[in-house]
Amino acid sequence: MSLLRSAIQNWFLIGIVLVIILAKVSPNIGAKGGFLKPEVTVKYIGVSIIFFNSGLSLKTEKLTAALCQVNVHLFVQCFTFIVIPFLLHIVVLLLQTSPLEAHLLDGLRLLSCMPPPVSSAVLLTKAAGGNEAAAIFNSALGSFLVGSTAHVPASAIFLQLSSTVVLPLILGQMLRAAYKRKLERNRIPFGAIGSIVLLVVIYTTFCDTFSHREIHVEEMSLVSVVMLVIVLQAGLMMLVFAVSKCSFLGLQPADTVALVFCCTHKSLTLGIPIIKIIFGGYDGLSVISIPLLVYHPVQILLGGLLVPTVKAWLITTERFRYMYPSRQRFAQFLQV
């Protein structure tokens, strides 16, 4: 009985393992062009469900308040487009004399400049109980900023973001306003719905990863890139977590959760088209894409595995906020 209870409590982690195994067994089902057609079902329908679900579950006052959190927005955009490129540039310089192929190092440089994705960062933030509204705003803003400055048609990006993010979010908010009491009384499991969609995203992501057979690169270089990406991802998350808790930034624990995922995630959906535009027709295009192709599933897997830990930290921290009414004493607690 205790085993069943434990399985129920950790169903999301078990689900991650199962979908990865399924993706490995038969990757063609969920890969691009496969039976599930993730380029349509996930990219458009799945993302729309994510933001419609957010619109239904988010209190309007929270969404409005998040839009005014300039400190959070500045932190995300500066860390995404200044700090990470700077740090990865240093890493690439240090690796110039390593056995890694030059194309892989170029791929790391490009990876550092990518915006956060509009789906996984929001889903993970929601699953961990973080500032979902801030995650929504910054994920969409980052994608639009890069798309409008990287020779990717701004009209196409605006149309996609409007149809899959803004419109579903507004519709969700409208339905929430109309049926607020009924929604609160019925206690719809919005978090579980988001987690299920995230499992679908993880499944199709790994299907696509396992189906890539046309990329040819030396095995040790590939293993080295995978290990490097895991270390970089974990290191960046720890850095964001540590810096965002500094009292002078004026950030709340829920903001920290959103920052951990939004600042360190990179968009594959927008990243691959940008790489193809920059290196279109270039022989090393497939190798240059490897760091981003590796980073994408790693960020989702690592983020999913960390959700229970981050959520537990947030619950504990919020509980202690009431025990430490003084802002200074609470800041001291966060530093412990």
C-alpha atoms as a PDB file:
ATOM      1  CA  MET A   1       0.000   0.000   0.000  1.00  0.00           C
ATOM      2  CA  SER A   2       2.838   2.388   0.864  1.00  0.00           C
ATOM      3  CA  LEU A   3       4.445   1.570  -2.490  1.00  0.00           C
ATOM      4  CA  LEU A   4       1.232   2.498  -4.311  1.00  0.00           C
ATOM      5  CA  ARG A   5       0.953   5.731  -2.331  1.00  0.00           C
ATOM      6  CA  SER A   6       4.555   6.581  -3.155  1.00  0.00           C
ATOM      7  CA  ALA A   7       3.928   5.853  -6.848  1.00  0.00           C
ATOM      8  CA  ILE A   8       0.868   8.132  -6.850  1.00  0.00           C
ATOM      9  CA  GLN A   9       2.802  10.933  -5.160  1.00  0.00           C
ATOM     10  CA  ASN A  10       5.653  10.625  -7.658  1.00  0.00           C
ATOM     11  CA  TRP A  11       3.544   9.926 -10.760  1.00  0.00           C
ATOM     12  CA  PHE A  12       5.140  12.776 -12.688  1.00  0.00           C
ATOM     13  CA  LEU A  13       8.710  11.476 -12.232  1.00  0.00           C
ATOM     14  CA  ILE A  14       7.556   7.958 -13.113  1.00  0.00           C
ATOM     15  CA  GLY A  15       5.828   9.413 -16.166  1.00  0.00           C
ATOM     16  CA  ILE A  16       9.061  11.062 -17.313  1.00  0.00           C
ATOM     17  CA  VAL A  17      10.895   7.728 -17.201  1.00  0.00           C
ATOM     18  CA  LEU A  18       8.083   5.926 -19.039  1.00  0.00           C
ATOM     19  CA  VAL A  19       7.735   8.453 -21.881  1.00  0.00           C
ATOM     20  CA  ILE A  20      11.506   8.464 -22.453  1.00  0.00           C
ATOM     21  CA  ILE A  21      11.488   4.642 -22.652  1.00  0.00           C
ATOM     22  CA  LEU A  22       8.558   4.763 -25.092  1.00  0.00           C
ATOM     23  CA  ALA A  23      10.350   7.382 -27.179  1.00  0.00           C
ATOM     24  CA  LYS A  24      13.452   5.187 -27.323  1.00  0.00           C
ATOM     25  CA  VAL A  25      11.491   2.068 -28.293  1.00  0.00           C
ATOM     26  CA  SER A  26       9.599   3.713 -31.162  1.00  0.00           C
ATOM     27  CA  PRO A  27      10.788   7.279 -31.835  1.00  0.00           C
ATOM     28  CA  ASN A  28       9.058   7.635 -35.207  1.00  0.00           C
ATOM     29  CA  ILE A  29       5.609   7.867 -33.599  1.00  0.00           C
ATOM     30  CA  GLY A  30       6.275  11.192 -31.877  1.00  0.00           C
ATOM     31  CA  ALA A  31       9.033  12.595 -34.104  1.00  0.00           C
ATOM     32  CA  LYS A  32       8.410  15.351 -36.635  1.00  0.00           C
ATOM     33  CA  GLY A  33       6.418  13.941 -39.528  1.00  0.00           C
ATOM     34  CA  GLY A  34       5.420  10.915 -37.434  1.00  0.00           C
ATOM     35  CA  PHE A  35       1.986   9.626 -36.487  1.00  0.00           C
ATOM     36  CA  LEU A  36       1.415  12.241 -33.757  1.00  0.00           C
ATOM     37  CA  LYS A  37       2.545  15.148 -35.984  1.00  0.00           C
ATOM     38  CA  PRO A  38       4.104  17.154 -33.086  1.00  0.00           C
ATOM     39  CA  GLU A  39       4.925  20.013 -35.464  1.00  0.00           C
ATOM     40  CA  VAL A  40       1.161  20.670 -35.381  1.00  0.00           C
ATOM     41  CA  THR A  41      -0.274  18.902 -32.319  1.00  0.00           C
ATOM     42  CA  VAL A  42       2.397  20.103 -29.873  1.00  0.00           C
ATOM     43  CA  LYS A  43       3.625  23.315 -31.501  1.00  0.00           C
ATOM     44  CA  TYR A  44       0.129  24.741 -31.973  1.00  0.00           C
ATOM     45  CA  ILE A  45      -2.547  22.689 -30.192  1.00  0.00           C
ATOM     46  CA  GLY A  46      -0.392  21.717 -27.188  1.00  0.00           C
ATOM     47  CA  VAL A  47       0.975  25.223 -26.637  1.00  0.00           C
ATOM     48  CA  SER A  48      -2.550  26.672 -26.986  1.00  0.00           C
ATOM     49  CA  ILE A  49      -3.803  24.246 -24.306  1.00  0.00           C
ATOM     50  CA  ILE A  50      -0.935  25.301 -22.025  1.00  0.00           C
ATOM     51  CA  PHE A  51      -1.829  28.991 -22.186  1.00  0.00           C
ATOM     52  CA  PHE A  52      -5.600  28.430 -22.169  1.00  0.00           C
ATOM     53  CA  ASN A  53      -5.076  26.390 -18.997  1.00  0.00           C
ATOM     54  CA  SER A  54      -2.959  29.227 -17.581  1.00  0.00           C
ATOM     55  CA  GLY A  55      -5.660  31.762 -18.448  1.00  0.00           C
ATOM     56  CA  LEU A  56      -8.289  29.699 -16.627  1.00  0.00           C
ATOM     57  CA  SER A  57      -6.187  29.092 -13.526  1.00  0.00           C
ATOM     58  CA  LEU A  58      -4.396  32.443 -13.140  1.00  0.00           C
ATOM     59  CA  LYS A  59      -6.041  35.166 -11.112  1.00  0.00           C
ATOM     60  CA  THR A  60      -6.345  38.287 -13.263  1.00  0.00           C
ATOM     61  CA  GLU A  61      -4.792  40.465 -10.561  1.00  0.00           C
ATOM     62  CA  LYS A  62      -1.722  38.177 -10.503  1.00  0.00           C
ATOM     63  CA  LEU A  63      -1.332  38.435 -14.267  1.00  0.00           C
ATOM     64  CA  THR A  64      -1.661  42.221 -14.135  1.00  0.00           C
ATOM     65  CA  ALA A  65       0.803  42.480 -11.252  1.00  0.00           C
ATOM     66  CA  ALA A  66       3.340  40.322 -13.114  1.00  0.00           C
ATOM     67  CA  LEU A  67       3.326  42.686 -16.085  1.00  0.00           C
ATOM     68  CA  CYS A  68       4.555  45.444 -13.769  1.00  0.00           C
ATOM     69  CA  GLN A  69       7.448  43.420 -12.290  1.00  0.00           C
ATOM     70  CA  VAL A  70      10.170  45.269 -14.148  1.00  0.00           C
ATOM     71  CA  ASN A  71      12.910  43.796 -11.939  1.00  0.00           C
ATOM     72  CA  VAL A  72      11.888  40.243 -12.922  1.00  0.00           C
ATOM     73  CA  HIS A  73      11.715  41.088 -16.637  1.00  0.00           C
ATOM     74  CA  LEU A  74      15.095  42.820 -16.608  1.00  0.00           C
ATOM     75  CA  PHE A  75      16.658  39.901 -14.770  1.00  0.00           C
ATOM     76  CA  VAL A  76      15.360  37.331 -17.290  1.00  0.00           C
ATOM     77  CA  GLN A  77      16.251  39.275 -20.424  1.00  0.00           C
ATOM     78  CA  CYS A  78      19.687  40.391 -19.173  1.00  0.00           C
ATOM     79  CA  PHE A  79      20.631  36.922 -17.970  1.00  0.00           C
ATOM     80  CA  THR A  80      19.333  35.312 -21.180  1.00  0.00           C
ATOM     81  CA  PHE A  81      20.921  37.688 -23.696  1.00  0.00           C
ATOM     82  CA  ILE A  82      23.957  39.085 -21.834  1.00  0.00           C
ATOM     83  CA  VAL A  83      25.122  36.829 -18.998  1.00  0.00           C
ATOM     84  CA  ILE A  84      24.730  33.438 -20.720  1.00  0.00           C
ATOM     85  CA  PRO A  85      26.356  34.549 -24.014  1.00  0.00           C
ATOM     86  CA  PHE A  86      29.240  36.062 -22.031  1.00  0.00           C
ATOM     87  CA  LEU A  87      29.757  32.935 -19.908  1.00  0.00           C
ATOM     88  CA  LEU A  88      29.530  30.550 -22.872  1.00  0.00           C
ATOM     89  CA  HIS A  89      31.923  32.729 -24.867  1.00  0.00           C
ATOM     90  CA  ILE A  90      34.471  32.236 -22.083  1.00  0.00           C
ATOM     91  CA  VAL A  91      33.766  28.478 -22.076  1.00  0.00           C
ATOM     92  CA  VAL A  92      34.292  28.315 -25.862  1.00  0.00           C
ATOM     93  CA  LEU A  93      37.580  30.227 -25.577  1.00  0.00           C
ATOM     94  CA  LEU A  94      38.790  27.771 -22.953  1.00  0.00           C
ATOM     95  CA  LEU A  95      37.830  24.855 -25.210  1.00  0.00           C
ATOM     96  CA  GLN A  96      39.589  26.177 -28.325  1.00  0.00           C
ATOM     97  CA  THR A  97      42.550  23.865 -27.748  1.00  0.00           C
ATOM     98  CA  SER A  98      40.366  20.856 -26.857  1.00  0.00           C
ATOM     99  CA  PRO A  99      39.645  17.941 -29.244  1.00  0.00           C
ATOM    100  CA  LEU A 100      36.063  19.219 -29.752  1.00  0.00           C
ATOM    101  CA  GLU A 101      35.196  20.018 -33.363  1.00  0.00           C
ATOM    102  CA  ALA A 102      35.136  23.719 -34.272  1.00  0.00           C
ATOM    103  CA  HIS A 103      31.550  23.388 -35.534  1.00  0.00           C
ATOM    104  CA  LEU A 104      30.417  22.198 -32.099  1.00  0.00           C
ATOM    105  CA  LEU A 105      32.008  25.254 -30.491  1.00  0.00           C
ATOM    106  CA  ASP A 106      30.215  27.467 -33.017  1.00  0.00           C
ATOM    107  CA  GLY A 107      27.011  25.676 -32.027  1.00  0.00           C
ATOM    108  CA  LEU A 108      27.635  26.512 -28.370  1.00  0.00           C
ATOM    109  CA  ARG A 109      28.018  30.189 -29.249  1.00  0.00           C
ATOM    110  CA  LEU A 110      24.726  30.169 -31.145  1.00  0.00           C
ATOM    111  CA  LEU A 111      23.015  28.249 -28.355  1.00  0.00           C
ATOM    112  CA  SER A 112      23.906  30.978 -25.874  1.00  0.00           C
ATOM    113  CA  CYS A 113      21.978  33.616 -27.845  1.00  0.00           C
ATOM    114  CA  MET A 114      18.672  31.735 -28.094  1.00  0.00           C
ATOM    115  CA  PRO A 115      15.531  32.932 -26.242  1.00  0.00           C
ATOM    116  CA  PRO A 116      13.580  30.869 -23.701  1.00  0.00           C
ATOM    117  CA  PRO A 117      10.857  28.554 -25.090  1.00  0.00           C
ATOM    118  CA  VAL A 118       7.221  29.568 -24.702  1.00  0.00           C
ATOM    119  CA  SER A 119       6.076  26.159 -23.483  1.00  0.00           C
ATOM    120  CA  SER A 120       8.453  24.166 -21.270  1.00  0.00           C
ATOM    121  CA  ALA A 121       9.601  27.098 -19.109  1.00  0.00           C
ATOM    122  CA  VAL A 122       5.986  28.046 -18.371  1.00  0.00           C
ATOM    123  CA  LEU A 123       4.913  24.450 -17.700  1.00  0.00           C
ATOM    124  CA  LEU A 124       7.803  23.785 -15.317  1.00  0.00           C
ATOM    125  CA  THR A 125       7.211  27.056 -13.482  1.00  0.00           C
ATOM    126  CA  LYS A 126       3.525  26.178 -13.078  1.00  0.00           C
ATOM    127  CA  ALA A 127       4.307  22.616 -11.966  1.00  0.00           C
ATOM    128  CA  ALA A 128       6.683  23.922  -9.289  1.00  0.00           C
ATOM    129  CA  GLY A 129       4.228  26.583  -8.104  1.00  0.00           C
ATOM    130  CA  GLY A 130       6.321  29.560  -9.261  1.00  0.00           C
ATOM    131  CA  ASN A 131       5.352  32.909 -10.750  1.00  0.00           C
ATOM    132  CA  GLU A 132       3.581  31.553 -13.809  1.00  0.00           C
ATOM    133  CA  ALA A 133       2.476  34.970 -15.083  1.00  0.00           C
ATOM    134  CA  ALA A 134       6.062  36.270 -15.146  1.00  0.00           C
ATOM    135  CA  ALA A 135       7.183  33.113 -16.961  1.00  0.00           C
ATOM    136  CA  ILE A 136       4.493  33.616 -19.626  1.00  0.00           C
ATOM    137  CA  PHE A 137       5.410  37.248 -20.241  1.00  0.00           C
ATOM    138  CA  ASN A 138       9.171  36.740 -20.430  1.00  0.00           C
ATOM    139  CA  SER A 139       9.054  33.603 -22.565  1.00  0.00           C
ATOM    140  CA  ALA A 140       6.926  35.355 -25.180  1.00  0.00           C
ATOM    141  CA  LEU A 141       8.958  38.570 -24.956  1.00  0.00           C
ATOM    142  CA  GLY A 142      12.288  36.769 -25.428  1.00  0.00           C
ATOM    143  CA  SER A 143      11.030  34.920 -28.511  1.00  0.00           C
ATOM    144  CA  PHE A 144       9.728  38.116 -30.077  1.00  0.00           C
ATOM    145  CA  LEU A 145      12.931  40.064 -29.353  1.00  0.00           C
ATOM    146  CA  VAL A 146      15.155  37.444 -31.004  1.00  0.00           C
ATOM    147  CA  GLY A 147      12.794  36.809 -33.880  1.00  0.00           C
ATOM    148  CA  SER A 148      12.538  40.485 -34.741  1.00  0.00           C
ATOM    149  CA  THR A 149      16.332  40.962 -34.763  1.00  0.00           C
ATOM    150  CA  ALA A 150      17.525  37.720 -36.378  1.00  0.00           C
ATOM    151  CA  HIS A 151      16.063  38.137 -39.880  1.00  0.00           C
ATOM    152  CA  VAL A 152      13.244  35.738 -39.005  1.00  0.00           C
ATOM    153  CA  PRO A 153       9.919  37.169 -40.324  1.00  0.00           C
ATOM    154  CA  ALA A 154       8.561  39.210 -37.414  1.00  0.00           C
ATOM    155  CA  SER A 155       5.018  38.931 -38.793  1.00  0.00           C
ATOM    156  CA  ALA A 156       5.172  35.108 -38.679  1.00  0.00           C
ATOM    157  CA  ILE A 157       6.441  35.115 -35.081  1.00  0.00           C
ATOM    158  CA  PHE A 158       3.843  37.690 -34.050  1.00  0.00           C
ATOM    159  CA  LEU A 159       1.083  35.600 -35.663  1.00  0.00           C
ATOM    160  CA  GLN A 160       2.264  32.382 -33.990  1.00  0.00           C
ATOM    161  CA  LEU A 161       2.627  33.983 -30.549  1.00  0.00           C
ATOM    162  CA  SER A 162      -0.758  35.690 -30.905  1.00  0.00           C
ATOM    163  CA  SER A 163      -2.574  32.515 -31.928  1.00  0.00           C
ATOM    164  CA  THR A 164      -0.904  30.080 -29.508  1.00  0.00           C
ATOM    165  CA  VAL A 165      -0.117  32.303 -26.505  1.00  0.00           C
ATOM    166  CA  VAL A 166      -2.047  35.585 -26.367  1.00  0.00           C
ATOM    167  CA  LEU A 167      -5.435  34.468 -27.732  1.00  0.00           C
ATOM    168  CA  PRO A 168      -5.737  31.262 -25.617  1.00  0.00           C
ATOM    169  CA  LEU A 169      -4.601  33.216 -22.541  1.00  0.00           C
ATOM    170  CA  ILE A 170      -7.242  35.908 -23.115  1.00  0.00           C
ATOM    171  CA  LEU A 171      -9.963  33.306 -23.770  1.00  0.00           C
ATOM    172  CA  GLY A 172      -9.001  31.532 -20.558  1.00  0.00           C
ATOM    173  CA  GLN A 173      -9.188  34.791 -18.603  1.00  0.00           C
ATOM    174  CA  MET A 174     -12.586  35.611 -20.108  1.00  0.00           C
ATOM    175  CA  LEU A 175     -13.977  32.199 -19.145  1.00  0.00           C
ATOM    176  CA  ARG A 176     -12.479  32.561 -15.678  1.00  0.00           C
ATOM    177  CA  ALA A 177     -14.225  35.925 -15.239  1.00  0.00           C
ATOM    178  CA  ALA A 178     -17.538  34.436 -16.387  1.00  0.00           C
ATOM    179  CA  TYR A 179     -17.366  31.213 -14.345  1.00  0.00           C
ATOM    180  CA  LYS A 180     -15.003  32.184 -11.520  1.00  0.00           C
ATOM    181  CA  ARG A 181     -17.111  30.785  -8.663  1.00  0.00           C
ATOM    182  CA  LYS A 182     -17.862  27.532 -10.475  1.00  0.00           C
ATOM    183  CA  LEU A 183     -14.178  27.013 -11.335  1.00  0.00           C
ATOM    184  CA  GLU A 184     -13.069  27.631  -7.751  1.00  0.00           C
ATOM    185  CA  ARG A 185     -15.836  25.427  -6.342  1.00  0.00           C
ATOM    186  CA  ASN A 186     -15.082  22.466  -8.637  1.00  0.00           C
ATOM    187  CA  ARG A 187     -11.323  22.697  -8.041  1.00  0.00           C
ATOM    188  CA  ILE A 188     -10.228  21.665 -11.516  1.00  0.00           C
ATOM    189  CA  PRO A 189      -6.695  20.112 -11.382  1.00  0.00           C
ATOM    190  CA  PHE A 190      -4.996  22.723 -13.562  1.00  0.00           C
ATOM    191  CA  GLY A 191      -1.561  21.683 -12.305  1.00  0.00           C
ATOM    192  CA  ALA A 192      -2.119  18.036 -13.265  1.00  0.00           C
ATOM    193  CA  ILE A 193      -3.357  19.080 -16.721  1.00  0.00           C
ATOM    194  CA  GLY A 194      -0.202  21.122 -17.250  1.00  0.00           C
ATOM    195  CA  SER A 195       1.973  18.224 -16.072  1.00  0.00           C
ATOM    196  CA  ILE A 196       0.288  15.831 -18.533  1.00  0.00           C
ATOM    197  CA  VAL A 197       0.905  18.260 -21.398  1.00  0.00           C
ATOM    198  CA  LEU A 198       4.522  18.531 -20.237  1.00  0.00           C
ATOM    199  CA  LEU A 199       4.870  14.730 -20.420  1.00  0.00           C
ATOM    200  CA  VAL A 200       3.612  14.876 -24.012  1.00  0.00           C
ATOM    201  CA  VAL A 201       6.207  17.588 -24.751  1.00  0.00           C
ATOM    202  CA  ILE A 202       8.959  15.456 -23.169  1.00  0.00           C
ATOM    203  CA  TYR A 203       7.826  12.399 -25.143  1.00  0.00           C
ATOM    204  CA  THR A 204       7.802  14.140 -28.543  1.00  0.00           C
ATOM    205  CA  THR A 205      11.070  15.913 -27.750  1.00  0.00           C
ATOM    206  CA  PHE A 206      12.872  12.639 -27.058  1.00  0.00           C
ATOM    207  CA  CYS A 207      11.192  10.955 -30.045  1.00  0.00           C
ATOM    208  CA  ASP A 208      12.652  13.688 -32.217  1.00  0.00           C
ATOM    209  CA  THR A 209      16.048  13.383 -30.504  1.00  0.00           C
ATOM    210  CA  PHE A 210      16.237   9.591 -30.887  1.00  0.00           C
ATOM    211  CA  SER A 211      15.116   9.789 -34.533  1.00  0.00           C
ATOM    212  CA  HIS A 212      18.080  11.962 -35.597  1.00  0.00           C
ATOM    213  CA  ARG A 213      20.328   9.528 -37.447  1.00  0.00           C
ATOM    214  CA  GLU A 214      21.681  11.784 -40.170  1.00  0.00           C
ATOM    215  CA  ILE A 215      24.038  13.725 -37.874  1.00  0.00           C
ATOM    216  CA  HIS A 216      27.592  12.426 -38.140  1.00  0.00           C
ATOM    217  CA  VAL A 217      30.045  13.429 -35.448  1.00  0.00           C
ATOM    218  CA  GLU A 218      32.877  11.709 -33.630  1.00  0.00           C
ATOM    219  CA  GLU A 219      31.467   9.741 -30.660  1.00  0.00           C
ATOM    220  CA  MET A 220      33.779  11.176 -28.008  1.00  0.00           C
ATOM    221  CA  SER A 221      32.952  14.706 -29.180  1.00  0.00           C
ATOM    222  CA  LEU A 222      29.230  13.941 -28.933  1.00  0.00           C
ATOM    223  CA  VAL A 223      29.581  12.444 -25.439  1.00  0.00           C
ATOM    224  CA  SER A 224      31.688  15.441 -24.388  1.00  0.00           C
ATOM    225  CA  VAL A 225      29.038  17.873 -25.650  1.00  0.00           C
ATOM    226  CA  VAL A 226      26.281  16.007 -23.794  1.00  0.00           C
ATOM    227  CA  MET A 227      28.258  16.077 -20.532  1.00  0.00           C
ATOM    228  CA  LEU A 228      29.191  19.718 -21.063  1.00  0.00           C
ATOM    229  CA  VAL A 229      25.572  20.707 -21.697  1.00  0.00           C
ATOM    230  CA  ILE A 230      24.406  18.904 -18.537  1.00  0.00           C
ATOM    231  CA  VAL A 231      27.066  20.657 -16.454  1.00  0.00           C
ATOM    232  CA  LEU A 232      26.296  24.043 -18.053  1.00  0.00           C
ATOM    233  CA  GLN A 233      22.554  23.628 -17.532  1.00  0.00           C
ATOM    234  CA  ALA A 234      22.948  22.630 -13.872  1.00  0.00           C
ATOM    235  CA  GLY A 235      25.514  25.375 -13.260  1.00  0.00           C
ATOM    236  CA  LEU A 236      23.338  28.090 -14.800  1.00  0.00           C
ATOM    237  CA  MET A 237      20.314  26.998 -12.764  1.00  0.00           C
ATOM    238  CA  MET A 238      22.357  27.098  -9.566  1.00  0.00           C
ATOM    239  CA  LEU A 239      23.716  30.540 -10.488  1.00  0.00           C
ATOM    240  CA  VAL A 240      20.239  31.948 -11.153  1.00  0.00           C
ATOM    241  CA  PHE A 241      18.927  30.393  -7.948  1.00  0.00           C
ATOM    242  CA  ALA A 242      21.742  31.896  -5.879  1.00  0.00           C
ATOM    243  CA  VAL A 243      21.721  35.388  -7.431  1.00  0.00           C
ATOM    244  CA  SER A 244      17.927  35.776  -7.489  1.00  0.00           C
ATOM    245  CA  LYS A 245      17.793  35.292  -3.701  1.00  0.00           C
ATOM    246  CA  CYS A 246      19.887  38.426  -3.096  1.00  0.00           C
ATOM    247  CA  SER A 247      17.717  40.770  -1.036  1.00  0.00           C
ATOM    248  CA  PHE A 248      18.621  43.941  -2.968  1.00  0.00           C
ATOM    249  CA  LEU A 249      16.823  42.575  -6.063  1.00  0.00           C
ATOM    250  CA  GLY A 250      13.505  42.559  -4.214  1.00  0.00           C
ATOM    251  CA  LEU A 251      12.380  39.222  -5.662  1.00  0.00           C
ATOM    252  CA  GLN A 252       9.914  36.808  -4.095  1.00  0.00           C
ATOM    253  CA  PRO A 253      10.522  33.029  -3.796  1.00  0.00           C
ATOM    254  CA  ALA A 254       7.899  32.404  -6.537  1.00  0.00           C
ATOM    255  CA  ASP A 255       9.879  34.761  -8.794  1.00  0.00           C
ATOM    256  CA  THR A 256      13.026  32.726  -8.163  1.00  0.00           C
ATOM    257  CA  VAL A 257      11.286  29.577  -9.396  1.00  0.00           C
ATOM    258  CA  ALA A 258      10.225  31.310 -12.622  1.00  0.00           C
ATOM    259  CA  LEU A 259      13.730  32.719 -13.126  1.00  0.00           C
ATOM    260  CA  VAL A 260      15.414  29.327 -12.663  1.00  0.00           C
ATOM    261  CA  PHE A 261      13.487  27.919 -15.624  1.00  0.00           C
ATOM    262  CA  CYS A 262      13.033  30.978 -17.846  1.00  0.00           C
ATOM    263  CA  CYS A 263      16.627  32.232 -17.668  1.00  0.00           C
ATOM    264  CA  THR A 264      18.299  28.890 -18.389  1.00  0.00           C
ATOM    265  CA  HIS A 265      16.047  27.378 -21.077  1.00  0.00           C
ATOM    266  CA  LYS A 266      16.632  27.807 -24.814  1.00  0.00           C
ATOM    267  CA  SER A 267      14.079  27.568 -27.614  1.00  0.00           C
ATOM    268  CA  LEU A 268      14.555  24.826 -30.190  1.00  0.00           C
ATOM    269  CA  THR A 269      11.516  25.955 -32.186  1.00  0.00           C
ATOM    270  CA  LEU A 270      13.020  29.358 -32.919  1.00  0.00           C
ATOM    271  CA  GLY A 271      16.658  28.282 -32.641  1.00  0.00           C
ATOM    272  CA  ILE A 272      16.768  25.784 -35.521  1.00  0.00           C
ATOM    273  CA  PRO A 273      15.272  28.227 -38.091  1.00  0.00           C
ATOM    274  CA  ILE A 274      17.789  30.881 -37.010  1.00  0.00           C
ATOM    275  CA  ILE A 275      20.691  28.442 -37.412  1.00  0.00           C
ATOM    276  CA  LYS A 276      19.384  27.415 -40.846  1.00  0.00           C
ATOM    277  CA  ILE A 277      19.128  31.053 -41.918  1.00  0.00           C
ATOM    278  CA  ILE A 278      22.667  31.859 -40.765  1.00  0.00           C
ATOM    279  CA  PHE A 279      24.296  28.643 -42.030  1.00  0.00           C
ATOM    280  CA  GLY A 280      21.913  27.654 -44.838  1.00  0.00           C
ATOM    281  CA  GLY A 281      23.742  25.497 -47.420  1.00  0.00           C
ATOM    282  CA  TYR A 282      26.790  25.147 -45.160  1.00  0.00           C
ATOM    283  CA  ASP A 283      28.252  21.623 -44.903  1.00  0.00           C
ATOM    284  CA  GLY A 284      28.646  21.825 -41.123  1.00  0.00           C
ATOM    285  CA  LEU A 285      25.013  22.830 -40.476  1.00  0.00           C
ATOM    286  CA  SER A 286      24.002  19.511 -38.872  1.00  0.00           C
ATOM    287  CA  VAL A 287      26.992  19.520 -36.491  1.00  0.00           C
ATOM    288  CA  ILE A 288      26.472  23.175 -35.527  1.00  0.00           C
ATOM    289  CA  SER A 289      22.898  22.274 -34.535  1.00  0.00           C
ATOM    290  CA  ILE A 290      24.004  19.511 -32.125  1.00  0.00           C
ATOM    291  CA  PRO A 291      24.513  21.652 -28.971  1.00  0.00           C
ATOM    292  CA  LEU A 292      20.968  23.043 -29.268  1.00  0.00           C
ATOM    293  CA  LEU A 293      19.517  19.620 -30.122  1.00  0.00           C
ATOM    294  CA  VAL A 294      21.191  18.221 -26.988  1.00  0.00           C
ATOM    295  CA  TYR A 295      20.374  21.215 -24.773  1.00  0.00           C
ATOM    296  CA  HIS A 296      16.645  21.072 -25.529  1.00  0.00           C
ATOM    297  CA  PRO A 297      15.858  17.576 -24.134  1.00  0.00           C
ATOM    298  CA  VAL A 298      18.343  18.043 -21.274  1.00  0.00           C
ATOM    299  CA  GLN A 299      16.610  21.224 -20.084  1.00  0.00           C
ATOM    300  CA  ILE A 300      13.201  19.539 -20.114  1.00  0.00           C
ATOM    301  CA  LEU A 301      14.423  16.365 -18.424  1.00  0.00           C
ATOM    302  CA  LEU A 302      16.526  18.146 -15.799  1.00  0.00           C
ATOM    303  CA  GLY A 303      13.759  20.665 -15.160  1.00  0.00           C
ATOM    304  CA  GLY A 304      11.156  17.924 -14.793  1.00  0.00           C
ATOM    305  CA  LEU A 305      13.321  16.001 -12.350  1.00  0.00           C
ATOM    306  CA  LEU A 306      13.887  19.144 -10.274  1.00  0.00           C
ATOM    307  CA  VAL A 307      10.203  20.143 -10.068  1.00  0.00           C
ATOM    308  CA  PRO A 308       9.471  18.211  -6.812  1.00  0.00           C
ATOM    309  CA  THR A 309      12.617  19.604  -5.143  1.00  0.00           C
ATOM    310  CA  VAL A 310      11.960  23.186  -6.248  1.00  0.00           C
ATOM    311  CA  LYS A 311       8.300  22.918  -5.224  1.00  0.00           C
ATOM    312  CA  ALA A 312       9.270  21.606  -1.771  1.00  0.00           C
ATOM    313  CA  TRP A 313      11.745  24.498  -1.366  1.00  0.00           C
ATOM    314  CA  LEU A 314       9.068  27.023  -2.354  1.00  0.00           C
ATOM    315  CA  ILE A 315       6.497  25.591   0.078  1.00  0.00           C
ATOM    316  CA  THR A 316       9.022  25.585   2.924  1.00  0.00           C
ATOM    317  CA  THR A 317      10.183  29.099   2.119  1.00  0.00           C
ATOM    318  CA  GLU A 318       6.653  30.491   1.902  1.00  0.00           C
ATOM    319  CA  ARG A 319       5.854  28.860   5.254  1.00  0.00           C
ATOM    320  CA  PHE A 320       8.841  30.514   6.876  1.00  0.00           C
ATOM    321  CA  ARG A 321       7.823  33.907   5.503  1.00  0.00           C
ATOM    322  CA  TYR A 322       5.084  34.004   8.120  1.00  0.00           C
ATOM    323  CA  MET A 323       7.554  33.047  10.826  1.00  0.00           C
ATOM    324  CA  TYR A 324       9.913  35.872   9.820  1.00  0.00           C
ATOM    325  CA  PRO A 325       7.742  38.989   9.395  1.00  0.00           C
ATOM    326  CA  SER A 326      10.820  41.213   9.223  1.00  0.00           C
ATOM    327  CA  ARG A 327      12.055  41.460   5.608  1.00  0.00           C
ATOM    328  CA  GLN A 328      15.674  41.546   6.783  1.00  0.00           C
ATOM    329  CA  ARG A 329      15.317  38.401   8.909  1.00  0.00           C
ATOM    330  CA  PHE A 330      13.513  36.615   6.063  1.00  0.00           C
ATOM    331  CA  ALA A 331      16.332  37.576   3.684  1.00  0.00           C
ATOM    332  CA  GLN A 332      18.800  36.076   6.170  1.00  0.00           C
ATOM    333  CA  PHE A 333      16.751  32.869   6.176  1.00  0.00           C
ATOM    334  CA  LEU A 334      16.879  32.682   2.357  1.00  0.00           C
ATOM    335  CA  GLN A 335      20.668  32.911   2.425  1.00  0.00           C
ATOM    336  CA  VAL A 336      20.945  29.839   4.697  1.00  0.00           C
END
